[in-house]
Coordinates of C-alpha atoms and ligand atoms in Angstrom, one line a residue:
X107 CA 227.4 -123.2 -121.1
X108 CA 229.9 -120.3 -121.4
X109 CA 232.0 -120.3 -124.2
X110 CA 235.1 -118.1 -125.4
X111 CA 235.9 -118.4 -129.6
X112 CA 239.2 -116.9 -130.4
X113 CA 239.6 -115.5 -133.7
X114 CA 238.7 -112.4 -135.4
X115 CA 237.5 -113.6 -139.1
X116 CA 234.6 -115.0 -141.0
X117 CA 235.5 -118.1 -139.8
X118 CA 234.9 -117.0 -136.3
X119 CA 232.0 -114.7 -137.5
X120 CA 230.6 -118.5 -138.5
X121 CA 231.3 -120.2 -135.3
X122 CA 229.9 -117.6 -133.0
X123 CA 226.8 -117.7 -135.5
X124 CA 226.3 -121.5 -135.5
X125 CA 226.8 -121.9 -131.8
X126 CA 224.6 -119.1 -130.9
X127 CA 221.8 -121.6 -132.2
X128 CA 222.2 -123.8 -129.3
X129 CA 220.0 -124.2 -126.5
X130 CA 223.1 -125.5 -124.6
X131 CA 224.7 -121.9 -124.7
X132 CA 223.9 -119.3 -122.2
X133 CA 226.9 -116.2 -122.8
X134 CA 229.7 -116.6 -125.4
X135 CA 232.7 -114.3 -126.1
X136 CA 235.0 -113.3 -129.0
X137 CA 238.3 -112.4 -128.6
X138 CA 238.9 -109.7 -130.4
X139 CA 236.3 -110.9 -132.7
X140 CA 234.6 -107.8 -135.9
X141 CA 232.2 -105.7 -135.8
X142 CA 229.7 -108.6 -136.8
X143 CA 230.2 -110.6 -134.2
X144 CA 229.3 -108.1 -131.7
X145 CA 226.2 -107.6 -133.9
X146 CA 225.1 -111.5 -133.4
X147 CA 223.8 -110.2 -129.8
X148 CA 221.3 -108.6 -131.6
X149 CA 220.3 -111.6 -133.8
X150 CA 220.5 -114.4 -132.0
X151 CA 219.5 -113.1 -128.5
X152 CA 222.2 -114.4 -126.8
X153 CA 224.9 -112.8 -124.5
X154 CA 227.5 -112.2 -127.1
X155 CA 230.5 -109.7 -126.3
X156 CA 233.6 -109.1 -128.2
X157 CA 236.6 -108.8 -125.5
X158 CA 239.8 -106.5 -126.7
X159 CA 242.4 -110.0 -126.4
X160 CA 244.6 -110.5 -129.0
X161 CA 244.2 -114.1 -130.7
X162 CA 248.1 -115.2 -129.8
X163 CA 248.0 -113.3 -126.1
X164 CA 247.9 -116.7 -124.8
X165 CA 248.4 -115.8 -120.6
X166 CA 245.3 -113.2 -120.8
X167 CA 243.3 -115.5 -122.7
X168 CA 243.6 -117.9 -120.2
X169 CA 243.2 -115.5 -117.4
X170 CA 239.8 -114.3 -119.3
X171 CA 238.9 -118.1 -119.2
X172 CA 239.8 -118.7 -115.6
X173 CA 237.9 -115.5 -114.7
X174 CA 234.8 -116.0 -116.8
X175 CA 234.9 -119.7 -115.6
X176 CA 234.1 -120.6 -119.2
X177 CA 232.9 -124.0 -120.0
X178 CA 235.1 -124.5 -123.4
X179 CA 237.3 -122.3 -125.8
X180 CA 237.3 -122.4 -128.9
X181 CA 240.3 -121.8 -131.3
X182 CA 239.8 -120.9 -134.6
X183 CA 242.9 -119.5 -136.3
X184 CA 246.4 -121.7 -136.6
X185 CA 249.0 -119.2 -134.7
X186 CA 247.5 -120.0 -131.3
X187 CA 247.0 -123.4 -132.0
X188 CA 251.3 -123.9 -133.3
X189 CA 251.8 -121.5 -129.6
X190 CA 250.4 -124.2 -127.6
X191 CA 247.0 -122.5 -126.2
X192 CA 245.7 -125.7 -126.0
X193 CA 248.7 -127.0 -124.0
X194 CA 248.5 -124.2 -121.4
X195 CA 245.1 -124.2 -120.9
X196 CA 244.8 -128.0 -120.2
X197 CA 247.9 -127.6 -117.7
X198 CA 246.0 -125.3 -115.6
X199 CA 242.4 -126.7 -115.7
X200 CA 240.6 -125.2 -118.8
X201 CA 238.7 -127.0 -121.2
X202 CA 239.6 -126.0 -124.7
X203 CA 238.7 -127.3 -128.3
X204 CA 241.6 -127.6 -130.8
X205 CA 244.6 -130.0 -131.7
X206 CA 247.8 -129.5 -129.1
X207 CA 251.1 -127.9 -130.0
X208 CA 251.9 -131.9 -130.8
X209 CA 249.2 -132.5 -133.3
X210 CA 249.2 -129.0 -134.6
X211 CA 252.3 -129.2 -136.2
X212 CA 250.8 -130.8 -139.4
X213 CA 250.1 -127.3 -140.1
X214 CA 253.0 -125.6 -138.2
X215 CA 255.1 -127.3 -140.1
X216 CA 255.3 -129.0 -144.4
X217 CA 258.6 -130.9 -143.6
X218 CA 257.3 -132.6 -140.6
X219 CA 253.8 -133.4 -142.7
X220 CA 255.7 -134.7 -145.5
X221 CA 257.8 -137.3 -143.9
X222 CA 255.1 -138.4 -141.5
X223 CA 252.7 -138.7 -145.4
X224 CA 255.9 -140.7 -146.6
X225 CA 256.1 -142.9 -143.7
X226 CA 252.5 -143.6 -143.5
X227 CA 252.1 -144.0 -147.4
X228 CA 249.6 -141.2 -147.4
X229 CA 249.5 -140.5 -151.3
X230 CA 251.4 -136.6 -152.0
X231 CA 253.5 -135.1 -154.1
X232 CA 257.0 -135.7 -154.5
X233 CA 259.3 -133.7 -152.1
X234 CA 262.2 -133.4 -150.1
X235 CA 262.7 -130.9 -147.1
X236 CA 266.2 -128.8 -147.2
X237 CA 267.9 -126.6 -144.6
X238 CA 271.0 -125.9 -147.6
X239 CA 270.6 -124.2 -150.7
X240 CA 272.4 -126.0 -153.0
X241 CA 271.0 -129.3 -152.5
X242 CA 268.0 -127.8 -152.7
X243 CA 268.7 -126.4 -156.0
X244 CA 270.0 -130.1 -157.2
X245 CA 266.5 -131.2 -155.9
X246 CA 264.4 -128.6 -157.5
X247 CA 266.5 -129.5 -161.2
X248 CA 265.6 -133.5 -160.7
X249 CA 261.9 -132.3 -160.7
X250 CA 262.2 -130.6 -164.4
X251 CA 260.8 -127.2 -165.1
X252 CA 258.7 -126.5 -162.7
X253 CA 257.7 -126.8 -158.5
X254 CA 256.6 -125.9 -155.6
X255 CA 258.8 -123.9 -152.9
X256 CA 257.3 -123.9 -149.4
X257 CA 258.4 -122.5 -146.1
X258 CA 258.5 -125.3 -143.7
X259 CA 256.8 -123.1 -140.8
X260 CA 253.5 -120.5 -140.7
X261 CA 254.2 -117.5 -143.1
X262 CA 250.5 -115.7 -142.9
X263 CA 249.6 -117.9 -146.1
X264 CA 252.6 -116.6 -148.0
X265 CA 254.9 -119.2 -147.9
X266 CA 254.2 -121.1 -150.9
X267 CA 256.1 -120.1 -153.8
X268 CA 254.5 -121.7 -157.4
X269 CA 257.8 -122.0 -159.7
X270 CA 257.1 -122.3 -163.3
X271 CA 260.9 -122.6 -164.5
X272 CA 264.5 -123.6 -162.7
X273 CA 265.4 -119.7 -162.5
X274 CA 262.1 -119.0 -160.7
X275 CA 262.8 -122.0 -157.9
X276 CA 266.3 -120.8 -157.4
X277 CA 265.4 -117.4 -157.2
X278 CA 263.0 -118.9 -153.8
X279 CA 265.1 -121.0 -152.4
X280 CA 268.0 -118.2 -152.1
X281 CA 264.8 -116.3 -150.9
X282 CA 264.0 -118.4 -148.3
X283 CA 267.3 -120.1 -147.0
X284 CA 269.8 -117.5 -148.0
X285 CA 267.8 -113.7 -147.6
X286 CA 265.4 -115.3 -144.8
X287 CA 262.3 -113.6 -146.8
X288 CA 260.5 -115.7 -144.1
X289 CA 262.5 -115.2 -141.3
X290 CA 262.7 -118.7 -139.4
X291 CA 259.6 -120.2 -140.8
X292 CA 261.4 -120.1 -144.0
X293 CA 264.7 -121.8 -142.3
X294 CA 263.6 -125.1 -143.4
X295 CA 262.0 -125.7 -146.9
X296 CA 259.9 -127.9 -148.7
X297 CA 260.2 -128.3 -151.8
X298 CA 257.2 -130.6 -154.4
X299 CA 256.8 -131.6 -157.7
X300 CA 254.4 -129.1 -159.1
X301 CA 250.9 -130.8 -159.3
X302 CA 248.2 -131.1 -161.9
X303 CA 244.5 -131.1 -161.3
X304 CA 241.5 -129.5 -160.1
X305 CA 242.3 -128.8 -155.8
X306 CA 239.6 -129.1 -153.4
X307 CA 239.3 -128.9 -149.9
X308 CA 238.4 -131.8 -147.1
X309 CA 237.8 -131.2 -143.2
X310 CA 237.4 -134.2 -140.8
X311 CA 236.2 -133.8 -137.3
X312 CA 238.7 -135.6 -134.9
X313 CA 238.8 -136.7 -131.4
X314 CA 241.9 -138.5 -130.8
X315 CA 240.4 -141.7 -132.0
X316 CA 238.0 -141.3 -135.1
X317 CA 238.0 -139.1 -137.7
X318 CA 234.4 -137.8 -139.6
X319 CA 234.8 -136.6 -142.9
X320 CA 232.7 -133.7 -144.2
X321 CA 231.2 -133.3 -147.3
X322 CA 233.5 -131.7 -150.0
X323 CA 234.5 -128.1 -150.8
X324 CA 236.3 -125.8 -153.0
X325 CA 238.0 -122.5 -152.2
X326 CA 239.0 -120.1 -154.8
X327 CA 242.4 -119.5 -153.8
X328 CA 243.8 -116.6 -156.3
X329 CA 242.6 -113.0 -156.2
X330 CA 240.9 -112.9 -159.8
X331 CA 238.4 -114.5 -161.7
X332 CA 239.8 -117.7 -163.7
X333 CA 242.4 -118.5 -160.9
X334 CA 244.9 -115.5 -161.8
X335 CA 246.2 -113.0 -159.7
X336 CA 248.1 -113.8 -156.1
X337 CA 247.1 -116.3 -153.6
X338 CA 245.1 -115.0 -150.7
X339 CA 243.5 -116.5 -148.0
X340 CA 240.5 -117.5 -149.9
X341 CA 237.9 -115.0 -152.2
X342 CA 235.1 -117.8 -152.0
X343 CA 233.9 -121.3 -151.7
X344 CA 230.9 -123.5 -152.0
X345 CA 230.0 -127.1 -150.5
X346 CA 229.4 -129.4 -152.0
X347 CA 232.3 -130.1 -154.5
X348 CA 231.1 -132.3 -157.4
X349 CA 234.0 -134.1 -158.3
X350 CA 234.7 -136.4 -155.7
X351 CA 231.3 -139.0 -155.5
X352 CA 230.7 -141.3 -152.4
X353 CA 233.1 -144.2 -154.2
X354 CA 235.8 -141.6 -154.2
X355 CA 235.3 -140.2 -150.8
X356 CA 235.0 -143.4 -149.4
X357 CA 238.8 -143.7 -151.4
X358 CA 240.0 -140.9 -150.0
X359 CA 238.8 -142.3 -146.5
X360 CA 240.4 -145.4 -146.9
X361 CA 243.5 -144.0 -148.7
X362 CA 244.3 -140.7 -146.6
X363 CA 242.4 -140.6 -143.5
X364 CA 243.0 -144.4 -142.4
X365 CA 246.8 -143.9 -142.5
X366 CA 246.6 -140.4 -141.0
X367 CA 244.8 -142.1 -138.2
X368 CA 247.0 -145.3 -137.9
X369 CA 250.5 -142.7 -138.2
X370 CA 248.8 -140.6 -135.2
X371 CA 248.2 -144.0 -132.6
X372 CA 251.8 -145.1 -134.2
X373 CA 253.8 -141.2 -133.3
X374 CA 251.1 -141.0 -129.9
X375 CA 250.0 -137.8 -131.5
X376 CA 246.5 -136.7 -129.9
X377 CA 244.8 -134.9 -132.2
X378 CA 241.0 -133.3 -131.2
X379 CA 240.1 -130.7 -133.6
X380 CA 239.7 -130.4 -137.3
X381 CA 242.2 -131.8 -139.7
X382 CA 241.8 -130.0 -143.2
X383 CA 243.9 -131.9 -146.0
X384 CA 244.5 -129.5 -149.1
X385 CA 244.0 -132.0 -151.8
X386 CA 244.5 -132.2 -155.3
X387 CA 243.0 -134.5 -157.7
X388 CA 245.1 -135.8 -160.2
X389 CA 245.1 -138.1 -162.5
X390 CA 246.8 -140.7 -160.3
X391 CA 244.1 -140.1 -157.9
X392 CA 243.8 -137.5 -154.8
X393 CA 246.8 -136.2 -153.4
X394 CA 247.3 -134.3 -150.5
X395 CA 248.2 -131.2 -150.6
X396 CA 249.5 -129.5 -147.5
X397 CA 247.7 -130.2 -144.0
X398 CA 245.5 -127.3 -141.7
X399 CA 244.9 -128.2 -137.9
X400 CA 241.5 -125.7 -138.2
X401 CA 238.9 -125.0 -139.9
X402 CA 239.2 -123.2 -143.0
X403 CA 237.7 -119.5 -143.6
X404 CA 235.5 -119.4 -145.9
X405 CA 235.2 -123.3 -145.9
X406 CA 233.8 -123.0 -142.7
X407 CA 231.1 -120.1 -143.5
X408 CA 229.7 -123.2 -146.0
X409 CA 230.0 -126.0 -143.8
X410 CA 228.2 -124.2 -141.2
X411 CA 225.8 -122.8 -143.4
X412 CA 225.1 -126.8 -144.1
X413 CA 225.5 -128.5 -140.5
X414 CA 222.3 -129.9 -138.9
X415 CA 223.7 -130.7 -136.0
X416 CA 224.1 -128.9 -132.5
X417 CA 227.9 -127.4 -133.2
X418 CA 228.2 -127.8 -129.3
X419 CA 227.9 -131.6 -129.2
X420 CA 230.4 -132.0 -131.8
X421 CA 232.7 -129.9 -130.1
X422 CA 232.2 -131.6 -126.7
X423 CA 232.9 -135.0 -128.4
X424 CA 235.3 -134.0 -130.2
X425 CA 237.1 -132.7 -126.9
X426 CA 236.1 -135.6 -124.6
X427 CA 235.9 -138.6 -127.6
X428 CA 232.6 -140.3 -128.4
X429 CA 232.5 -139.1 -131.9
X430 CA 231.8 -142.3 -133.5
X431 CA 228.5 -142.4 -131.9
X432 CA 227.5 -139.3 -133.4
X433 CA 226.1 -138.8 -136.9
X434 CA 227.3 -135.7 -138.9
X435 CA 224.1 -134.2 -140.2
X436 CA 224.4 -132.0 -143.8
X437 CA 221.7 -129.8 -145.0
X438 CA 221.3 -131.5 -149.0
X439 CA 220.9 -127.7 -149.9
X440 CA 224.3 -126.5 -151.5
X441 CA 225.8 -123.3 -149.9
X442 CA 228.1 -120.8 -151.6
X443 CA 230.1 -118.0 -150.1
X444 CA 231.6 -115.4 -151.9
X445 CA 234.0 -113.1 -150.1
X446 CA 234.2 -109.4 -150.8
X447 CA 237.6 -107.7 -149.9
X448 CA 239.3 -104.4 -149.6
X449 CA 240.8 -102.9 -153.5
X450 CA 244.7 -103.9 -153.5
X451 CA 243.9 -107.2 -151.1
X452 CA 246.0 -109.5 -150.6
X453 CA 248.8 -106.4 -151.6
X454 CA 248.1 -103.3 -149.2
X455 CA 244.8 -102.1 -149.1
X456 CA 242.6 -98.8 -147.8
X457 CA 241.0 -99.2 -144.6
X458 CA 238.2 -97.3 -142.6
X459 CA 235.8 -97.3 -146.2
X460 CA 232.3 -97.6 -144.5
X461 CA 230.0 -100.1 -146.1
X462 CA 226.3 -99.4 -147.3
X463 CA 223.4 -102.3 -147.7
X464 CA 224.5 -104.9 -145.0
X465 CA 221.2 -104.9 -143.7
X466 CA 219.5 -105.1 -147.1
X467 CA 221.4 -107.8 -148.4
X468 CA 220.4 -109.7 -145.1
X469 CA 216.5 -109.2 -145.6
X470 CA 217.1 -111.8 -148.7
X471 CA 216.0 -115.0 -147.6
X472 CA 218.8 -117.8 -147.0
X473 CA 221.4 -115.4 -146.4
X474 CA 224.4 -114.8 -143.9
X475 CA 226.3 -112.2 -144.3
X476 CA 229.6 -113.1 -142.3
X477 CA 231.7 -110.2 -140.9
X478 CA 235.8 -110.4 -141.2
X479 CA 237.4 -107.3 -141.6
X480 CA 235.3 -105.0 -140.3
X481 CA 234.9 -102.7 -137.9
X482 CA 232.2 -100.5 -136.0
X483 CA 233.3 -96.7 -136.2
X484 CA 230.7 -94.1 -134.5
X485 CA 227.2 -95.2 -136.0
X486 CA 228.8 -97.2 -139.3
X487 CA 230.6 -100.2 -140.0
X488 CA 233.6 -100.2 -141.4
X489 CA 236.0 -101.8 -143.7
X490 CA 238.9 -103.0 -141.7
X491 CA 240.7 -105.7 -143.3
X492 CA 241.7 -107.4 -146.7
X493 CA 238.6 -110.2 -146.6
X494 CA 236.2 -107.5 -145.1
X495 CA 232.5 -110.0 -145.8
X496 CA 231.8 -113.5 -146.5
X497 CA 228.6 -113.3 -148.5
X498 CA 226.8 -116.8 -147.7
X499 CA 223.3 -118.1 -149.0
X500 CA 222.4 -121.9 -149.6
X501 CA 219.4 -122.8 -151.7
X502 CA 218.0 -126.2 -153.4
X503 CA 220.7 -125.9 -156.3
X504 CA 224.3 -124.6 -156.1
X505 CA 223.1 -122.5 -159.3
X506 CA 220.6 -120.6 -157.1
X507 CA 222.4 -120.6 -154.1
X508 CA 225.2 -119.3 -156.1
X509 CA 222.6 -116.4 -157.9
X510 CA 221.2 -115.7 -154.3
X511 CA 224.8 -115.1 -152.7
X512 CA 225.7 -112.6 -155.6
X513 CA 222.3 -111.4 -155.4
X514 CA 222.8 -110.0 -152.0
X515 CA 226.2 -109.5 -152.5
X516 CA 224.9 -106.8 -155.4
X517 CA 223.2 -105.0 -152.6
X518 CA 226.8 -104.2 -150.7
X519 CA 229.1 -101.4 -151.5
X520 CA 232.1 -100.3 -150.4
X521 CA 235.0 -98.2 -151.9
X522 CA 237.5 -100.3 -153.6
X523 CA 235.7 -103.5 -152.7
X524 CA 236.5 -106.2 -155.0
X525 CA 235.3 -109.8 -155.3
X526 CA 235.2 -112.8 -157.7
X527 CA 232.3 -113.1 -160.1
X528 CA 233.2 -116.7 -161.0
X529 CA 232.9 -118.9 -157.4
X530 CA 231.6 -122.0 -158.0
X531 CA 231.8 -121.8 -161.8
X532 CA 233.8 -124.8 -161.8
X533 CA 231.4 -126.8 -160.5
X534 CA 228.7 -125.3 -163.2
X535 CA 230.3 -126.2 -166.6
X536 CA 232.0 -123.0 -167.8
X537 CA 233.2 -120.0 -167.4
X538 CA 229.5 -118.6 -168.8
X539 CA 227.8 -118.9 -165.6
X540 CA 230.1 -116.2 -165.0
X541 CA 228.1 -113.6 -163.0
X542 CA 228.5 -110.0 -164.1
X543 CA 227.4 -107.9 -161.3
Ligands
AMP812 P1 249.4 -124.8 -149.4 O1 249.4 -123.6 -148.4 O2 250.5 -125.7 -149.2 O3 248.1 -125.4 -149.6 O4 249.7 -124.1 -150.8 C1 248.9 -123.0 -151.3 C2 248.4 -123.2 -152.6 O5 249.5 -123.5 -153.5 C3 247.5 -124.4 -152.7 O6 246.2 -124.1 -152.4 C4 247.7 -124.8 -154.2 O7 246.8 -124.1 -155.0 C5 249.1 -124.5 -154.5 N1 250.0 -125.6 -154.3 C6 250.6 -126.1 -153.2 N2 251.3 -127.2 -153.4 C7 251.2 -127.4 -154.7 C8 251.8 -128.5 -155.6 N3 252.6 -129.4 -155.1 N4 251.4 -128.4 -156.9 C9 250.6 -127.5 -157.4 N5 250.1 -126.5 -156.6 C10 250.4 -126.5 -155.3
LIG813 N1 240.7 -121.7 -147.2 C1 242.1 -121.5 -146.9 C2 242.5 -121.6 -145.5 O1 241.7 -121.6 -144.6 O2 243.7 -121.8 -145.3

C-alpha cells in the first residue's frame, strides 16, 4: 500500500512509526511531518518522505494523493478533519481515514456536543451554550463560585477558560462574546459547572457502526509538576490508567459509548475514526468531559507503544466497517511518555536550540523517542516547536517503564528544555516517586 499521514507532531511521529511495521506498507508520506519522521526511513527501512504540504492545504493534499495514487490518508490533527478533508477526498475518489466534517463536529464544536450528550443522556457536566453575554453571566451566577468557560469552536487548545470565582467567569465571557479573544470560534460559548475528580482520557476505534474501546490513559495537562502552571497540549501520559477496572470500563461502555452510538444511527452521523471522550471521574461516576474526533498526542505515542495489532487493518476496517470482527490486541506491558518542550512553552518560546543525545537515549532498550517540534538544520536537529520530543519506553511495570522513559529522557539536552518530573505519579501513590533528574 501507499499511504499519506497528515500531521506534523508526535502523534504523527507515532503513526508513521507503527504503520512502518507493516508488511502491508510499501512507501508512506508525511505532510509536512519533523525531522523524525524523515528519520524513520532510516529505521524502519521503508520508503518514508516528508512532503512540504501544509496539514489544512486541503486542494494540494488531495492533488499529492491523486498524483501519488495513494491507497489511504491518514488524518491526524483536528483542523483538517472540522475543514472537511475527508469530505473532499471521498467526492473525488480518495480513500481517507478520519470522521467527516459531520461527525467531526463533536470536536469542532462544545455547544453542539453538549446538547447532543443532553439529548442522548450521555452523563456531563452541567451547561448551557450562550451567543449573549448577559444571560451568560445569569448562567455562570446559578452555578456558584466557580466554572468552566469554553469557546464553542477550535481555539489551538486555548479555549477553555477554568473560572475559580463570578469576577473571573465574567471577565471570560466579555472575553469571548464581547472582545472576540477568540475570534468566531469564541462567538458561541459553553459554559459548565466546574468538575471534581481525577480526568482521564478514553479513545474508541469507530467505523460507523461499532465502537472498540482502548485501554485507559492519563495526560498531564498543565505545564508544571503537581498540575500547576497553564494548559498545554499535553507534557506526558501513560497507559494504562488505574482507576477505571474492567467493571467500570465496561460502565463507561454501557453508560457513554452505547448512547453515543445510538445518538449517531438516530442524527445519521457517520462517524469512522477515533472518538476520544475527555472524562472525568467524579464521585457521581464518569463524566464526559469535552469530545476529540482524533487521536490524542501523546495518548497516541502510548497507545501505540502498546498495540499488537497490524495499525493498517484497523485502519482499513475502521474505513470500510468490519471492526467487530476484529480483536484489539494491547501489549500487558505499561508504556509512559514524557514530553520534553521548548523553555517558555505553552507562552512563547526560543526556537532553532540543537539537541544533543537523541541517538543515545534510543540505544536504551524499550525506547521511542517520538519527534514533534523539531527540525533538521545542516547536520543537527533542531528544536522547532513548544512539544519538541515525546520520550516513550514501556516495560513490565509502569514504575520501570516510567524510570526507563526518564532514564533516556536524562540522556537529552537542549537549551531551555523543560519537562515534568512527576508523569504518571498519580498512578504510583504520591508525589515521592517524583523523579528528580
Ligand atoms: P477540554 O478541552 O474541554 O477538555 O478542556 C481542557 C481542560 O480543562 C480539561 O482537560 C480539564 O482539565 C479542564 N476542564 C474542562 N472542562 C472542565 C469542567 N467542566 N470541570 C473541570 N475541569 C474542566
Ligand atoms: N492530549 C490532549 C489532546 O490531544 O487534545
Amino acid at each position: 500500500m501507499k499511504v499519506l499521514v497528515i500531521g506534523s507532531g508526535g502523534r504523527e511521529h507515532a503513526l508513521v512509526w507503527k504503520l512502518a511495521q507493516s508488511s502491508q506498507i510499501q512507501e508512506m508520506w508525511c505532510a509536512p511531518g519533523n525531522a523524525g519522521i524523515a528519520e524513520e526511513l532510516l529505521t524502519s527501512g521503508k520508503k518514508v518522505e516528508c512532503v512540504n504540504i501544509g496539514a489544512e492545504d486541503l486542494p494540494n493534499l488531495l492533488a499529492f494523493a491523486q498524483e501519488k495514487r495513494l491507497d489511504l490518508t491518514v488524518v491526524g490533527p483536528d483542523n483538517p478533519l472540522a475543514l472537511g478533508i475527508v469530505d473532499l477526498f471521498q467526492l473525488n475518489g480518495q480513500r481517507i481515514w478520519g470522521p467527516n466534517q459531520k461527525a467531526a463536529r463533536f470536536e469542532a464544536s462544545k455547544g453542539f456536543s453538549q446538547s447532543f450528550m443532553e439529548k442522548y443522556g450521555i452523563p456531563t457536566a452541567r451547561a448551557g451554550t450562550f451567543s449573549d453575554a448577559s444571560e451568560a453571566k445569569a448562567f455562570a451566577a446559578s452555578l456558584g463560585e466557580r466554572c468552566v468557560v469554553k469557546a464553542d469552536g477550535l481555539a489551538l487548545g486555548k479555549g477553555v477558560l477554568l473560572c475559580s470565582s463570578l469576577s473571573e467567569a465574567n471577565k471570560a465571557i466579555d472575553e469571548m462574546l464581547v472582545t472576540r479573544a477568540f475570534g468566531n470560534a469564541g462567538a458561541v460559548i459553553v459554559i459548565q459547572e466546574f468538575l471534581e475528580g481525577m480526568e482521564i482520557s478514553l479513545h474508541a476505534l469507530c467505523d460507523g457502526m461499532t465502537a472498540k474501546l482502548f485501554p485507559t490513559s492519563q495526560d498531564h495537562k498543565r505545564a508544571l509538576d503537581g498540575d500547576r502552571g497553564l494548559n498545554t497540549g499535553g507534557m506526558g501520559c501513560y497507559s494504562p490508567a488505574p482507576f477505571l477496572d474492567h467493571t467500570a470500563l465496561a460502565e463507561v461502555e454501557k453508560r457513554i459509548l452505547s448512547p453515543w452510538l445510538h445518538g449517531c444511527a438516530s442524527e445519521g452521523i457517520n462517524f469512522h475514526g477515533i472518538l476520544y471522550p475527555g472524562i472525568m471521574l467524579t464521585q457521581e461516576g464518569p463524566k464526559v468531559l469535552e469530545f476529540n474526533a482524533r487521536f490524542g498526542d501523546p495518548e497516541t505515542q502510548v497507545y501505540l507503544t502498546r498495540l499488537e495489532n497490524d495499525l493498517v487493518d484497523l485502519l482499513n476496517a475502521s474505513v470500510d466497517g468490519g471492526l467487530d470482527r476484529i480483536e484489539l490486541k494491547w501489549s500487558p506491558m505499561p508504556s509512559v511518555c514524557v514530553v520534553m518542550a521548548s523553555g517558555g512553552y505553552p507562552g512563547s518560546y526560543m526556537k532553532g536550540k540543537p539537541i544533543k543525545g537523541l541517538q543515545q537515549a534510543a540505544r536504551l532498550p524499550n525506547v521511542k523517542v517520538f519527534h514533534a517540534g523539531t527540525a533538521r538544520v545542516g547536520g543537527e536537529i533542531v528544536a522547532n516547536g513548544g512539544r519538541v520530543l515525546g520520550v516513550t519506553a514501556w516495560a513490565k511495570s509502569l514504575a520501570e517503564a516510567r524510570n526507563v522513559a526518564y532514564a533516556a529522557v536524562g540522556e537529552i539536552e537542549f537549551d531551555g528544555a523543560h519537562f515534568r518530573h512527576d508523569i504518571a505519579a498519580k498512578a504510583l501513590g504520591s508525589a515521592s516517586e517524583q523523579v528528580d533528574n
